């Protein structure tokens, strides 16, 4: 690996261990075995590096969202059962000790103090929604039009942000995939009543 990759991997470890606010440039350099000048050269700033590291951590969750074995997605794309399976897998990532999702809440709370990180991640939200659509509805990410990413994708991102907040705040009372699915069923029933 070169310095760029070493910095990214070191920043990921720092984020998981210390979060955004407490991670210093020196922490990243120590963790990556590089030097301070490398951060500016490769990423422009510590905050830009941390934002990229966070996006990389989230992208690495894709396989966990799809599940495998008993937790795999088998239901028809777009079905209520598929909704339950996918959210069950996503919530499963939040149950793990040291879940990286607490970083999302740190950005929500501290976003105004981390404007470069916030701006970078705000731009990444559309792509997050674009990635969730095929997972739940089928198809390929590269075929999702911008309009769908900005509507259905943002609906899923908003749901995910709420779930992350609830699991971060109080895992004991946070919703399960079954509860979310039952809520969806009730919304569908109410919306389709004649």
PDB file of C-alpha atoms in Angstrom:
ATOM      1  CA  UNK A   1       0.000   0.000   0.000  1.00  0.00           C
ATOM      2  CA  UNK A   2       1.027   3.582  -0.598  1.00  0.00           C
ATOM      3  CA  UNK A   3       0.654   6.514   1.742  1.00  0.00           C
ATOM      4  CA  UNK A   4      -2.847   7.331   0.430  1.00  0.00           C
ATOM      5  CA  UNK A   5      -4.180   3.861   1.267  1.00  0.00           C
ATOM      6  CA  UNK A   6      -2.246   3.700   4.545  1.00  0.00           C
ATOM      7  CA  UNK A   7      -3.795   7.016   5.610  1.00  0.00           C
ATOM      8  CA  UNK A   8      -7.289   5.816   4.731  1.00  0.00           C
ATOM      9  CA  UNK A   9      -6.883   2.577   6.697  1.00  0.00           C
ATOM     10  CA  UNK A  10      -5.354   4.431   9.647  1.00  0.00           C
ATOM     11  CA  UNK A  11      -8.192   6.971   9.595  1.00  0.00           C
ATOM     12  CA  UNK A  12     -10.768   4.155   9.635  1.00  0.00           C
ATOM     13  CA  UNK A  13      -9.163   2.635  12.715  1.00  0.00           C
ATOM     14  CA  UNK A  14      -9.052   6.046  14.417  1.00  0.00           C
ATOM     15  CA  UNK A  15     -12.716   6.706  13.630  1.00  0.00           C
ATOM     16  CA  UNK A  16     -13.770   3.390  15.109  1.00  0.00           C
ATOM     17  CA  UNK A  17     -11.622   3.935  18.192  1.00  0.00           C
ATOM     18  CA  UNK A  18     -12.055   7.669  18.838  1.00  0.00           C
ATOM     19  CA  UNK A  19     -14.754   9.084  16.570  1.00  0.00           C
ATOM     20  CA  UNK A  20     -14.546  12.201  14.406  1.00  0.00           C
ATOM     21  CA  UNK A  21     -14.065  14.908  17.005  1.00  0.00           C
ATOM     22  CA  UNK A  22     -11.394  13.241  19.125  1.00  0.00           C
ATOM     23  CA  UNK A  23      -9.271  12.006  16.198  1.00  0.00           C
ATOM     24  CA  UNK A  24      -6.296  14.265  15.519  1.00  0.00           C
ATOM     25  CA  UNK A  25      -4.048  14.372  12.482  1.00  0.00           C
ATOM     26  CA  UNK A  26      -1.258  13.030  14.681  1.00  0.00           C
ATOM     27  CA  UNK A  27      -3.451  10.058  15.653  1.00  0.00           C
ATOM     28  CA  UNK A  28      -3.940   9.215  11.985  1.00  0.00           C
ATOM     29  CA  UNK A  29      -0.219   9.571  11.236  1.00  0.00           C
ATOM     30  CA  UNK A  30       0.678   7.336  14.176  1.00  0.00           C
ATOM     31  CA  UNK A  31      -1.920   4.733  13.184  1.00  0.00           C
ATOM     32  CA  UNK A  32      -0.958   4.766   9.500  1.00  0.00           C
ATOM     33  CA  UNK A  33       2.819   4.987   9.798  1.00  0.00           C
ATOM     34  CA  UNK A  34       2.899   8.004   7.459  1.00  0.00           C
ATOM     35  CA  UNK A  35       3.618  11.703   8.034  1.00  0.00           C
ATOM     36  CA  UNK A  36       1.556  14.861   8.532  1.00  0.00           C
ATOM     37  CA  UNK A  37       2.342  16.274   5.106  1.00  0.00           C
ATOM     38  CA  UNK A  38       0.814  13.173   3.484  1.00  0.00           C
ATOM     39  CA  UNK A  39      -2.645  14.072   4.768  1.00  0.00           C
ATOM     40  CA  UNK A  40      -2.674  17.432   3.006  1.00  0.00           C
ATOM     41  CA  UNK A  41      -1.030  16.063  -0.120  1.00  0.00           C
ATOM     42  CA  UNK A  42      -3.420  13.129  -0.600  1.00  0.00           C
ATOM     43  CA  UNK A  43      -6.677  14.391   0.940  1.00  0.00           C
ATOM     44  CA  UNK A  44      -6.406  18.147   1.386  1.00  0.00           C
ATOM     45  CA  UNK A  45      -7.263  18.081   5.083  1.00  0.00           C
ATOM     46  CA  UNK A  46      -7.765  15.809   8.059  1.00  0.00           C
ATOM     47  CA  UNK A  47     -11.542  16.318   7.874  1.00  0.00           C
ATOM     48  CA  UNK A  48     -11.681  15.356   4.197  1.00  0.00           C
ATOM     49  CA  UNK A  49      -9.683  12.218   5.000  1.00  0.00           C
ATOM     50  CA  UNK A  50     -12.003  11.337   7.890  1.00  0.00           C
ATOM     51  CA  UNK A  51     -15.064  11.848   5.690  1.00  0.00           C
ATOM     52  CA  UNK A  52     -13.611   9.561   3.036  1.00  0.00           C
ATOM     53  CA  UNK A  53     -12.733   6.979   5.680  1.00  0.00           C
ATOM     54  CA  UNK A  54     -16.300   7.045   6.978  1.00  0.00           C
ATOM     55  CA  UNK A  55     -17.743   6.597   3.471  1.00  0.00           C
ATOM     56  CA  UNK A  56     -15.375   3.673   2.956  1.00  0.00           C
ATOM     57  CA  UNK A  57     -16.540   2.088   6.229  1.00  0.00           C
ATOM     58  CA  UNK A  58     -20.188   2.437   5.160  1.00  0.00           C
ATOM     59  CA  UNK A  59     -19.471   1.002   1.703  1.00  0.00           C
ATOM     60  CA  UNK A  60     -17.846  -1.963   3.417  1.00  0.00           C
ATOM     61  CA  UNK A  61     -21.176  -2.752   5.082  1.00  0.00           C
ATOM     62  CA  UNK A  62     -22.806  -3.741   1.776  1.00  0.00           C
ATOM     63  CA  UNK A  63     -22.184  -7.465   2.211  1.00  0.00           C
ATOM     64  CA  UNK A  64     -23.620  -7.396   5.738  1.00  0.00           C
ATOM     65  CA  UNK A  65     -26.756  -5.675   4.426  1.00  0.00           C
ATOM     66  CA  UNK A  66     -27.249  -8.470   1.905  1.00  0.00           C
ATOM     67  CA  UNK A  67     -26.669 -11.160   4.520  1.00  0.00           C
ATOM     68  CA  UNK A  68     -25.635 -14.697   3.842  1.00  0.00           C
ATOM     69  CA  UNK A  69     -26.860 -18.134   4.800  1.00  0.00           C
ATOM     70  CA  UNK A  70     -29.933 -17.895   7.044  1.00  0.00           C
ATOM     71  CA  UNK A  71     -29.701 -14.080   7.000  1.00  0.00           C
ATOM     72  CA  UNK A  72     -29.606 -13.851   3.208  1.00  0.00           C
ATOM     73  CA  UNK A  73     -32.162 -12.043   1.094  1.00  0.00           C
ATOM     74  CA  UNK A  74     -34.475 -14.512  -0.601  1.00  0.00           C
ATOM     75  CA  UNK A  75     -37.764 -12.618  -0.918  1.00  0.00           C
ATOM     76  CA  UNK A  76     -39.077 -11.041  -4.094  1.00  0.00           C
ATOM     77  CA  UNK A  77     -37.662  -7.551  -4.810  1.00  0.00           C
ATOM     78  CA  UNK A  78     -40.063  -4.829  -3.681  1.00  0.00           C
ATOM     79  CA  UNK A  79     -42.003  -7.158  -1.386  1.00  0.00           C
ATOM     80  CA  UNK A  80     -42.833  -6.498   2.251  1.00  0.00           C
ATOM     81  CA  UNK A  81     -40.910  -9.673   3.155  1.00  0.00           C
ATOM     82  CA  UNK A  82     -37.827  -8.347   1.338  1.00  0.00           C
ATOM     83  CA  UNK A  83     -38.199  -5.106   3.307  1.00  0.00           C
ATOM     84  CA  UNK A  84     -38.151  -7.173   6.532  1.00  0.00           C
ATOM     85  CA  UNK A  85     -35.141  -9.240   5.454  1.00  0.00           C
ATOM     86  CA  UNK A  86     -33.031  -6.254   4.407  1.00  0.00           C
ATOM     87  CA  UNK A  87     -33.818  -4.197   7.526  1.00  0.00           C
ATOM     88  CA  UNK A  88     -33.151  -7.242   9.682  1.00  0.00           C
ATOM     89  CA  UNK A  89     -29.661  -7.463   8.170  1.00  0.00           C
ATOM     90  CA  UNK A  90     -29.060  -3.717   8.533  1.00  0.00           C
ATOM     91  CA  UNK A  91     -30.215  -3.721  12.156  1.00  0.00           C
ATOM     92  CA  UNK A  92     -27.939  -6.713  12.741  1.00  0.00           C
ATOM     93  CA  UNK A  93     -24.954  -4.453  11.986  1.00  0.00           C
ATOM     94  CA  UNK A  94     -26.150  -2.061  14.677  1.00  0.00           C
ATOM     95  CA  UNK A  95     -26.266  -4.771  17.330  1.00  0.00           C
ATOM     96  CA  UNK A  96     -22.547  -5.475  17.071  1.00  0.00           C
ATOM     97  CA  UNK A  97     -20.402  -4.105  19.901  1.00  0.00           C
ATOM     98  CA  UNK A  98     -18.526  -1.004  18.804  1.00  0.00           C
ATOM     99  CA  UNK A  99     -20.891  -0.449  15.881  1.00  0.00           C
ATOM    100  CA  UNK A 100     -19.593   2.153  13.462  1.00  0.00           C
ATOM    101  CA  UNK A 101     -23.052   3.700  13.211  1.00  0.00           C
ATOM    102  CA  UNK A 102     -22.453   5.859  16.281  1.00  0.00           C
ATOM    103  CA  UNK A 103     -20.221   7.910  13.980  1.00  0.00           C
ATOM    104  CA  UNK A 104     -23.340   8.917  12.038  1.00  0.00           C
ATOM    105  CA  UNK A 105     -24.872  10.324  15.185  1.00  0.00           C
ATOM    106  CA  UNK A 106     -21.675  12.193  15.983  1.00  0.00           C
ATOM    107  CA  UNK A 107     -21.981  13.969  12.632  1.00  0.00           C
ATOM    108  CA  UNK A 108     -25.654  14.776  13.216  1.00  0.00           C
ATOM    109  CA  UNK A 109     -24.865  16.309  16.605  1.00  0.00           C
ATOM    110  CA  UNK A 110     -21.506  17.895  15.768  1.00  0.00           C
ATOM    111  CA  UNK A 111     -22.066  18.662  12.081  1.00  0.00           C
ATOM    112  CA  UNK A 112     -21.853  22.428  12.449  1.00  0.00           C
ATOM    113  CA  UNK A 113     -18.438  22.001  14.100  1.00  0.00           C
ATOM    114  CA  UNK A 114     -17.242  19.671  11.320  1.00  0.00           C
ATOM    115  CA  UNK A 115     -18.431  21.498   8.199  1.00  0.00           C
ATOM    116  CA  UNK A 116     -16.037  19.799   5.769  1.00  0.00           C
ATOM    117  CA  UNK A 117     -17.021  16.344   7.010  1.00  0.00           C
ATOM    118  CA  UNK A 118     -20.725  17.264   7.025  1.00  0.00           C
ATOM    119  CA  UNK A 119     -20.599  18.669   3.490  1.00  0.00           C
ATOM    120  CA  UNK A 120     -18.768  15.630   2.138  1.00  0.00           C
ATOM    121  CA  UNK A 121     -21.205  13.212   3.788  1.00  0.00           C
ATOM    122  CA  UNK A 122     -24.263  15.224   2.764  1.00  0.00           C
ATOM    123  CA  UNK A 123     -23.167  14.831  -0.844  1.00  0.00           C
ATOM    124  CA  UNK A 124     -22.710  11.089  -0.278  1.00  0.00           C
ATOM    125  CA  UNK A 125     -26.316  10.648   0.924  1.00  0.00           C
ATOM    126  CA  UNK A 126     -27.705  10.515  -2.609  1.00  0.00           C
ATOM    127  CA  UNK A 127     -25.336   7.673  -3.431  1.00  0.00           C
ATOM    128  CA  UNK A 128     -26.283   5.883  -0.229  1.00  0.00           C
ATOM    129  CA  UNK A 129     -29.918   6.029  -1.295  1.00  0.00           C
ATOM    130  CA  UNK A 130     -28.971   4.876  -4.771  1.00  0.00           C
ATOM    131  CA  UNK A 131     -27.292   1.844  -3.170  1.00  0.00           C
ATOM    132  CA  UNK A 132     -30.249   0.988  -0.927  1.00  0.00           C
ATOM    133  CA  UNK A 133     -32.806   0.960  -3.754  1.00  0.00           C
ATOM    134  CA  UNK A 134     -31.531  -2.195  -5.531  1.00  0.00           C
ATOM    135  CA  UNK A 135     -31.082  -3.919  -2.196  1.00  0.00           C
ATOM    136  CA  UNK A 136     -34.770  -3.461  -1.421  1.00  0.00           C
ATOM    137  CA  UNK A 137     -36.331  -3.201  -4.877  1.00  0.00           C
ATOM    138  CA  UNK A 138     -33.986  -5.266  -7.061  1.00  0.00           C
ATOM    139  CA  UNK A 139     -32.024  -4.142 -10.101  1.00  0.00           C
ATOM    140  CA  UNK A 140     -28.581  -2.623 -10.363  1.00  0.00           C
ATOM    141  CA  UNK A 141     -27.262   0.454  -8.603  1.00  0.00           C
ATOM    142  CA  UNK A 142     -25.898   1.942 -11.827  1.00  0.00           C
ATOM    143  CA  UNK A 143     -29.408   1.814 -13.348  1.00  0.00           C
ATOM    144  CA  UNK A 144     -31.060   3.858 -10.574  1.00  0.00           C
ATOM    145  CA  UNK A 145     -32.008   7.275 -12.017  1.00  0.00           C
ATOM    146  CA  UNK A 146     -31.280  10.462 -10.068  1.00  0.00           C
ATOM    147  CA  UNK A 147     -35.018  11.078  -9.541  1.00  0.00           C
ATOM    148  CA  UNK A 148     -35.391   7.713  -7.778  1.00  0.00           C
ATOM    149  CA  UNK A 149     -32.224   8.340  -5.732  1.00  0.00           C
ATOM    150  CA  UNK A 150     -33.663  11.712  -4.663  1.00  0.00           C
ATOM    151  CA  UNK A 151     -37.068  10.306  -3.660  1.00  0.00           C
ATOM    152  CA  UNK A 152     -37.171   6.603  -2.828  1.00  0.00           C
ATOM    153  CA  UNK A 153     -33.457   6.543  -2.012  1.00  0.00           C
ATOM    154  CA  UNK A 154     -33.769   9.479   0.376  1.00  0.00           C
ATOM    155  CA  UNK A 155     -36.819   7.827   1.971  1.00  0.00           C
ATOM    156  CA  UNK A 156     -34.643   4.792   2.761  1.00  0.00           C
ATOM    157  CA  UNK A 157     -31.739   6.971   3.954  1.00  0.00           C
ATOM    158  CA  UNK A 158     -34.110   8.864   6.261  1.00  0.00           C
ATOM    159  CA  UNK A 159     -35.464   5.602   7.644  1.00  0.00           C
ATOM    160  CA  UNK A 160     -31.938   4.343   8.186  1.00  0.00           C
ATOM    161  CA  UNK A 161     -30.851   7.537   9.940  1.00  0.00           C
ATOM    162  CA  UNK A 162     -33.797   7.228  12.318  1.00  0.00           C
ATOM    163  CA  UNK A 163     -33.009   3.595  13.035  1.00  0.00           C
ATOM    164  CA  UNK A 164     -29.363   4.437  13.672  1.00  0.00           C
ATOM    165  CA  UNK A 165     -30.428   7.185  16.088  1.00  0.00           C
ATOM    166  CA  UNK A 166     -32.744   4.854  17.983  1.00  0.00           C
ATOM    167  CA  UNK A 167     -30.194   2.020  18.181  1.00  0.00           C
ATOM    168  CA  UNK A 168     -27.505   4.459  19.319  1.00  0.00           C
ATOM    169  CA  UNK A 169     -29.746   6.073  21.930  1.00  0.00           C
ATOM    170  CA  UNK A 170     -31.328   2.951  23.446  1.00  0.00           C
ATOM    171  CA  UNK A 171     -30.836  -0.466  21.839  1.00  0.00           C
ATOM    172  CA  UNK A 172     -33.324  -2.048  24.263  1.00  0.00           C
ATOM    173  CA  UNK A 173     -36.257  -0.040  22.891  1.00  0.00           C
ATOM    174  CA  UNK A 174     -35.086   0.391  19.296  1.00  0.00           C
ATOM    175  CA  UNK A 175     -37.369  -1.127  16.656  1.00  0.00           C
ATOM    176  CA  UNK A 176     -36.818  -4.561  15.198  1.00  0.00           C
ATOM    177  CA  UNK A 177     -37.193  -5.357  11.519  1.00  0.00           C
ATOM    178  CA  UNK A 178     -40.480  -7.059  12.360  1.00  0.00           C
ATOM    179  CA  UNK A 179     -41.815  -3.902  14.019  1.00  0.00           C
ATOM    180  CA  UNK A 180     -40.734  -1.744  11.068  1.00  0.00           C
ATOM    181  CA  UNK A 181     -42.378  -4.179   8.670  1.00  0.00           C
ATOM    182  CA  UNK A 182     -45.624  -4.175  10.633  1.00  0.00           C
ATOM    183  CA  UNK A 183     -45.552  -0.370  10.586  1.00  0.00           C
ATOM    184  CA  UNK A 184     -45.067  -0.462   6.814  1.00  0.00           C
ATOM    185  CA  UNK A 185     -48.001  -2.860   6.459  1.00  0.00           C
ATOM    186  CA  UNK A 186     -50.194  -0.467   8.423  1.00  0.00           C
ATOM    187  CA  UNK A 187     -49.122   2.491   6.237  1.00  0.00           C
ATOM    188  CA  UNK A 188     -49.846   0.490   3.070  1.00  0.00           C
ATOM    189  CA  UNK A 189     -53.235  -0.605   4.399  1.00  0.00           C
ATOM    190  CA  UNK A 190     -54.212   2.944   5.343  1.00  0.00           C
ATOM    191  CA  UNK A 191     -52.974   4.384   2.022  1.00  0.00           C
ATOM    192  CA  UNK A 192     -54.847   1.829  -0.087  1.00  0.00           C
ATOM    193  CA  UNK A 193     -58.205   1.973   1.743  1.00  0.00           C
ATOM    194  CA  UNK A 194     -61.062   2.925  -0.514  1.00  0.00           C
TER     195      UNK A 194
END
